[in-house]
Structure formats: structure tokens, C-alpha cells
Coordinates of C-alpha atoms in Angstrom, one line a residue:
X8 CA 72.6 150.6 195.4
X9 CA 71.3 154.1 196.4
X10 CA 68.2 155.1 194.4
X11 CA 70.0 158.2 193.0
X12 CA 72.5 156.0 191.2
X13 CA 69.6 154.0 189.6
X14 CA 68.8 156.8 187.1
X15 CA 72.4 156.7 185.9
X16 CA 72.3 153.0 185.6
X17 CA 69.1 153.1 183.6
X18 CA 70.6 155.6 181.2
X19 CA 73.7 153.4 180.9
X20 CA 71.6 150.3 180.2
X21 CA 69.7 152.2 177.5
X22 CA 72.9 153.2 175.9
X23 CA 74.1 149.6 175.9
X24 CA 70.9 148.5 174.2
X25 CA 71.4 150.9 171.3
X26 CA 75.2 150.2 171.2
X27 CA 74.4 146.5 170.8
X28 CA 73.0 147.3 167.3
X29 CA 75.7 147.3 164.7
X30 CA 76.8 150.8 163.7
X31 CA 76.4 150.0 160.0
X32 CA 72.8 149.0 160.6
X33 CA 71.9 152.2 162.3
X34 CA 72.3 154.1 159.1
X35 CA 71.2 151.4 156.7
X36 CA 69.1 152.3 153.7
X37 CA 67.3 149.4 152.1
X38 CA 67.3 148.9 148.4
X39 CA 64.3 148.5 146.2
X40 CA 63.4 145.2 147.9
X41 CA 61.6 145.4 151.3
X42 CA 64.3 143.3 153.1
X43 CA 68.0 144.0 152.5
X44 CA 71.0 142.3 154.0
X45 CA 73.2 145.2 154.8
X46 CA 76.5 143.4 154.6
X47 CA 75.9 142.1 151.1
X48 CA 73.4 144.6 149.7
X49 CA 71.2 141.8 148.5
X50 CA 67.5 142.4 148.6
X51 CA 64.7 139.9 149.2
X52 CA 61.0 139.8 148.8
X53 CA 60.4 138.0 152.1
X54 CA 61.9 138.3 155.6
X55 CA 62.4 134.6 155.8
X56 CA 64.5 134.7 152.6
X57 CA 66.7 137.3 154.2
X58 CA 67.1 135.4 157.4
X59 CA 68.0 132.2 155.5
X60 CA 70.6 134.1 153.5
X61 CA 72.4 135.0 156.8
X62 CA 72.0 131.5 158.1
X63 CA 74.5 130.7 160.9
X64 CA 76.5 133.8 160.3
X65 CA 76.2 137.4 161.5
X66 CA 74.1 139.9 159.6
X67 CA 71.8 142.9 159.6
X68 CA 68.4 143.1 157.8
X69 CA 67.2 146.6 156.9
X70 CA 63.4 146.6 156.6
X71 CA 61.7 149.2 154.4
X72 CA 58.6 151.1 155.7
X73 CA 55.4 149.2 155.1
X74 CA 52.9 146.8 156.6
X75 CA 53.9 143.1 156.3
X76 CA 51.8 140.1 156.8
X77 CA 54.9 137.9 157.1
X78 CA 56.8 136.1 159.8
X79 CA 60.2 134.4 160.1
X80 CA 62.1 131.8 162.0
X81 CA 65.7 132.3 162.9
X82 CA 67.4 128.9 163.4
X83 CA 71.0 130.1 164.0
X84 CA 73.4 133.0 163.7
X85 CA 73.2 136.5 165.1
X86 CA 70.8 138.8 163.2
X87 CA 69.8 142.4 163.7
X88 CA 66.3 143.4 162.4
X89 CA 66.3 147.1 161.8
X90 CA 63.5 149.4 160.5
X91 CA 64.8 151.9 158.0
X92 CA 62.4 154.4 159.7
X93 CA 61.5 153.6 163.3
X94 CA 57.8 152.9 163.8
X95 CA 57.0 152.6 160.0
X96 CA 57.8 148.9 159.5
X97 CA 54.9 146.9 160.8
X98 CA 54.4 143.2 161.1
X99 CA 50.7 142.5 161.5
X100 CA 48.6 139.4 162.1
X101 CA 50.9 136.7 160.8
X102 CA 52.7 134.1 163.0
X103 CA 55.1 131.3 162.3
X104 CA 54.8 127.9 163.9
X105 CA 51.7 129.1 165.6
X106 CA 53.9 131.2 167.9
X107 CA 55.0 134.7 166.8
X108 CA 56.0 137.1 164.0
X109 CA 59.7 136.5 164.9
X110 CA 60.6 133.0 166.3
X111 CA 64.2 133.3 167.5
X112 CA 66.5 130.4 168.3
X113 CA 69.9 131.5 167.1
X114 CA 72.8 132.8 169.0
X115 CA 71.4 136.3 169.3
X116 CA 68.9 138.7 167.8
X117 CA 68.5 142.5 167.9
X118 CA 65.3 144.3 167.0
X119 CA 65.0 148.0 166.5
X120 CA 62.3 150.3 165.3
X121 CA 59.7 147.6 164.4
X122 CA 56.0 147.4 165.2
X123 CA 54.2 144.1 166.0
X124 CA 50.3 144.2 166.0
X125 CA 47.4 141.8 166.2
X126 CA 49.2 138.6 166.9
X127 CA 46.8 135.8 167.8
X128 CA 47.0 132.0 167.8
X129 CA 44.6 129.2 168.9
X130 CA 46.4 128.6 172.2
X131 CA 46.1 132.3 173.1
X132 CA 49.8 133.2 173.4
X133 CA 50.5 134.7 170.0
X134 CA 53.4 137.2 170.3
X135 CA 55.4 139.7 168.4
X136 CA 58.6 137.9 169.4
X137 CA 59.0 134.3 170.7
X138 CA 62.5 133.9 172.0
X139 CA 63.5 130.2 172.4
X140 CA 67.3 130.6 172.8
X141 CA 70.1 133.1 172.8
X142 CA 70.4 136.8 173.7
X143 CA 67.9 139.4 172.7
X144 CA 68.1 143.2 172.4
X145 CA 64.9 145.2 171.7
X146 CA 65.1 149.0 171.2
X147 CA 62.5 151.6 170.2
X148 CA 59.9 149.0 169.2
X149 CA 56.1 148.7 169.6
X150 CA 54.0 145.7 170.6
X151 CA 50.2 146.2 170.4
X152 CA 46.8 144.6 170.4
X153 CA 48.0 141.0 170.6
X154 CA 47.7 138.1 173.0
X155 CA 51.3 138.7 174.1
X156 CA 54.2 141.0 173.4
X157 CA 57.3 139.0 174.0
X158 CA 57.4 135.4 175.2
X159 CA 60.5 133.4 176.0
X160 CA 61.6 129.9 176.8
X161 CA 64.4 129.2 179.3
X162 CA 68.1 130.1 178.8
X163 CA 69.9 130.6 182.1
X164 CA 73.0 131.8 180.3
X165 CA 71.1 134.3 178.2
X166 CA 70.4 138.0 178.5
X167 CA 67.5 140.1 177.4
X168 CA 67.6 143.9 177.1
X169 CA 64.5 146.0 176.3
X170 CA 64.8 149.8 176.0
X171 CA 62.5 152.6 174.9
X172 CA 59.8 150.3 173.8
X173 CA 56.0 150.3 174.2
X174 CA 53.6 147.5 175.1
X175 CA 49.9 148.3 174.6
X176 CA 46.7 146.2 174.6
X177 CA 48.4 142.9 175.5
X178 CA 47.6 139.9 177.6
X179 CA 44.8 137.4 178.0
X180 CA 43.6 134.8 180.4
X181 CA 41.3 133.1 177.9
X182 CA 43.5 130.0 177.3
X183 CA 43.3 126.8 179.2
X184 CA 47.1 126.8 179.7
X185 CA 47.1 130.0 181.8
X186 CA 47.5 133.7 181.2
X187 CA 49.5 135.5 178.5
X188 CA 51.2 138.7 179.5
X189 CA 52.7 141.9 178.0
X190 CA 56.1 140.3 178.6
X191 CA 56.7 136.8 179.9
X192 CA 60.3 135.8 180.4
X193 CA 61.2 132.3 181.3
X194 CA 64.3 131.2 183.4
X195 CA 66.8 133.5 181.7
X196 CA 70.0 134.7 183.3
X197 CA 69.3 138.4 183.1
X198 CA 66.4 140.7 182.1
X199 CA 66.8 144.5 181.7
X200 CA 63.8 146.8 180.9
X201 CA 64.5 150.5 180.7
X202 CA 62.7 153.6 179.5
X203 CA 59.7 151.6 178.3
X204 CA 55.9 152.0 178.6
X205 CA 53.3 149.5 179.5
X206 CA 49.6 150.4 179.1
X207 CA 46.1 149.3 178.4
X208 CA 46.6 145.7 179.4
X209 CA 43.9 143.2 178.5
X210 CA 44.8 140.4 181.0
X211 CA 47.6 138.8 182.9
X212 CA 50.6 140.8 184.2
X213 CA 52.5 143.6 182.5
X214 CA 55.9 142.0 183.2
X215 CA 56.2 138.4 184.4
X216 CA 59.8 137.2 184.6
X217 CA 61.4 134.0 186.0
X218 CA 64.9 135.4 185.3
X219 CA 67.4 135.1 188.1
X220 CA 68.4 138.8 187.8
X221 CA 66.1 141.6 186.8
X222 CA 66.6 145.4 186.3
X223 CA 63.4 147.3 185.6
X224 CA 64.0 151.0 185.7
X225 CA 62.8 154.4 184.4
X226 CA 59.6 152.8 182.9
X227 CA 55.9 153.5 183.2
X228 CA 53.0 151.1 184.0
X229 CA 49.7 152.8 183.2
X230 CA 46.9 150.5 184.0
X231 CA 44.2 153.2 183.9
X232 CA 42.6 151.7 180.8
X233 CA 43.5 148.1 181.7
X234 CA 40.9 145.3 181.6
X235 CA 41.1 142.3 183.8
X236 CA 44.8 142.7 184.6
X237 CA 46.9 141.4 187.5
X238 CA 50.2 142.5 188.9
X239 CA 52.3 145.2 187.3
X240 CA 55.5 143.2 187.9
X241 CA 55.5 139.5 188.8
X242 CA 58.7 137.7 189.8
X243 CA 57.2 134.3 190.5
X244 CA 60.4 132.5 191.1
X245 CA 62.3 135.2 193.0
X246 CA 65.1 137.4 191.6
X247 CA 67.9 139.7 192.6
X248 CA 68.5 143.1 190.9
X249 CA 66.5 146.3 191.1
X250 CA 63.1 147.8 190.4
X251 CA 63.8 151.5 190.5
X252 CA 62.4 154.9 189.4
X253 CA 59.3 153.5 187.7
X254 CA 55.8 155.1 187.6
X255 CA 52.8 152.9 188.4
X256 CA 49.1 153.7 188.1
X257 CA 46.6 150.9 189.0
X258 CA 43.3 151.0 187.3
X259 CA 39.8 150.0 188.3
X260 CA 39.2 146.9 186.2
X261 CA 41.5 144.3 187.8
X262 CA 41.3 140.5 188.1
X263 CA 43.7 140.9 191.0
X264 CA 44.4 144.3 192.6
X265 CA 46.0 143.0 195.8
X266 CA 49.6 144.0 194.9
X267 CA 51.6 146.1 192.4
X268 CA 54.8 144.0 192.6
X269 CA 54.8 140.2 193.6
X270 CA 58.0 138.3 194.5
X271 CA 58.1 134.5 194.7
X272 CA 54.4 133.9 194.4
X273 CA 54.8 130.5 192.7
X274 CA 58.3 129.1 193.3
X275 CA 61.6 130.1 195.0
X276 CA 64.1 129.1 192.4
X277 CA 66.3 132.2 192.8
X278 CA 67.5 134.2 195.9
X279 CA 65.8 137.6 196.3
X280 CA 68.2 138.9 198.9
X281 CA 69.2 142.4 198.2
X282 CA 66.5 143.0 195.5
X283 CA 66.3 146.8 195.5
X284 CA 62.9 148.4 195.1
X285 CA 63.3 152.2 195.4
X286 CA 62.5 155.6 193.9
X287 CA 59.2 154.4 192.4
X288 CA 55.9 156.2 192.4
X289 CA 52.7 154.2 192.8
X290 CA 49.0 155.2 193.0
X291 CA 45.5 154.4 192.0
X292 CA 43.6 156.2 189.2
X293 CA 41.8 159.4 190.4
X294 CA 38.8 158.9 192.7
X295 CA 39.5 155.2 193.2
X296 CA 39.4 154.1 196.8
X297 CA 40.7 150.6 197.6
X298 CA 43.5 148.9 199.5
X299 CA 46.5 147.3 197.9
X300 CA 50.1 146.5 198.7
X301 CA 53.1 147.9 196.8
X302 CA 55.4 144.9 197.3
X303 CA 54.0 141.4 198.3
X304 CA 56.6 138.8 199.1
X305 CA 56.3 135.1 199.4
X306 CA 60.1 134.4 199.8
X307 CA 61.0 135.8 203.2
X308 CA 64.1 137.2 201.6
X309 CA 66.0 140.3 202.7
X310 CA 64.5 142.7 200.2
X311 CA 66.0 146.2 200.0
X312 CA 62.8 148.3 199.9
X313 CA 63.8 152.0 200.0
X314 CA 61.9 155.2 199.6
X315 CA 58.9 155.0 197.3
X316 CA 56.1 157.5 196.8
X317 CA 52.9 155.6 197.5
X318 CA 49.4 157.0 197.1
X319 CA 46.6 156.7 199.7
X320 CA 45.4 153.1 200.4
X321 CA 48.7 151.5 199.3
X322 CA 50.7 149.6 202.0
X323 CA 54.5 149.5 201.6
X324 CA 55.0 145.8 202.1
X325 CA 53.2 142.6 203.0
X326 CA 54.7 139.1 203.7
X327 CA 52.4 136.4 202.3

């Protein structure tokens, strides 16, 4: 796909992310209770009560502005979690099952306008969202100052769409089980990340994804204030799709600065033939002089690396 078409694709993907949220939810106004099931108008004091009220059905929870030290587990159904005012409904410092603020294992979930902060658990992978099964759409949400932003299990038939969201101060390599990352997606069928920002990482990778197909477009990766970070994008099992029209700045404080994008560094479970990497801008922070590689490949696949603007000291490609 020519790079000029990738911007249009990114815009279309973003539109799909928002379109996936029910129209009634977009204009929902919660009642006096902090959590309101839009379809019934019933209000609840806790998020878990609202989730349980929807059960295996389909529903939307409008969340009033405020800071909540609550969490919830979705066992079934399809649920949209919507902030009445984007950026003003915050879940802070509380996890369920030692995992995340939202533990999702229903058919599908949609999250819009929420903030997740200061999630930490003893095994060092506390997240805003733990996705264990089903599809997930995240739009205009914030993940900050936690061990991990979004962490998933495997669902090869599932799809994840993330649009217009920010990931700040995430990641750690303190745990004995390996690193946590801003986003860590297991063996999902499809991952799309568009118009999102990654910054100020505190360990691990900014995006690590084992999905068979990835589309990461029109996003920024600002590592200038990162600490002990690794790759910007790691596709450890290989993937098809595209990485297009993104902006990358590599910072000084790196655990591994040898590459910006890594393909197949651990396993080769998916073909990477045709993976398009084009229209990106990559450089080091000002006054930093070192050598790195924009795309490091362990697969030997026929990658489609097009035109990318690379700063001094950055090699286009290296086979490893």
C-alpha cells in the first residue's frame, strides 16, 4: 500500500473506533449515581454493580466525573464504558484479581474517555485494562504512571482498536517474570493503534504485540524522557500489516537502543511478508550521538520498507 494512502487508512480506522461506541452512549448523561446503565436509566454506587446488571447482555455504562478507587470484572456480554466528560472520570490505584482496573473476558468491551493511573500489583504487571478474551475498542483514553497500560491474553479471532489515546510513564522490568510494557498484546488476530501518543516510558517496550496483523499509524513515540526503555515497537512473533506515518524520538536512557522497530526477535509464529513500514520519521533527541537501526529483522521475510525520514546515526535496516 503506498504511504500516501496510509493517512487515509489511519483516519478511517479512527472513525471506526469511535463509530464502534453506541450512539446513545456518546450523548449519555449519568443520573445522580456515579455509574448509570444507559439503556435502563438505573444508577449504581459501584462499577461492578453496573457491570453485573448488564451481565451477558449488551449495555452501556455512563461514568460521572470523579476519581474512583474501584475496579470491575466483566465476565460476559458486550459493555461500553463511557466517561460523561472525557478525561474527567479517573480510576486510580485499585485493581481486581491482582490484574487491572478493568478485567475483561466478555464478548466485547468499549472504553471511551477514561483515565487509568497508578496501577501496581506484586507481580509488576498491574494495568489499566487486562483483556482476557473478546474484542476491545479504546478511544480518547489515558493510561499513566502504572506498571502497564493495556495487557492481553491470547484470542486469535479477536480484534483490538486503540485510537486517540495516551500512554505515559508505563513499563517496568523489575519483575522476575519479565518486563511490562505500555501496551502488551498477546496472540490476537488484529491490532490497530492510530492517532495515539506514547511517552515517558519507564521500562520495557512502548508497544509489544504478538498479533498476527498490526496497523500502527499516525502515532507518536516520544522517548525523550524515557528511563530504561527498549524498542518503540516490538513484534516478537512476526506480523503482517503496516507501521506508517508515525513519529519516533529515541531518548538517552535506554536499556536497549539497538533498534526502533523489532520484527521476530523471539519467535516466528506469523508471516511478516509484505509488512509495510513507510512514511515514518525517526531520530534521536537533540545532541545525542549514537548508532541504531530503524528496523531490525530476525525473520528473513520480505518486508516492504518504503521511504522513512531517518536522522543521523540511524541505519534503515539490519538483518539479525
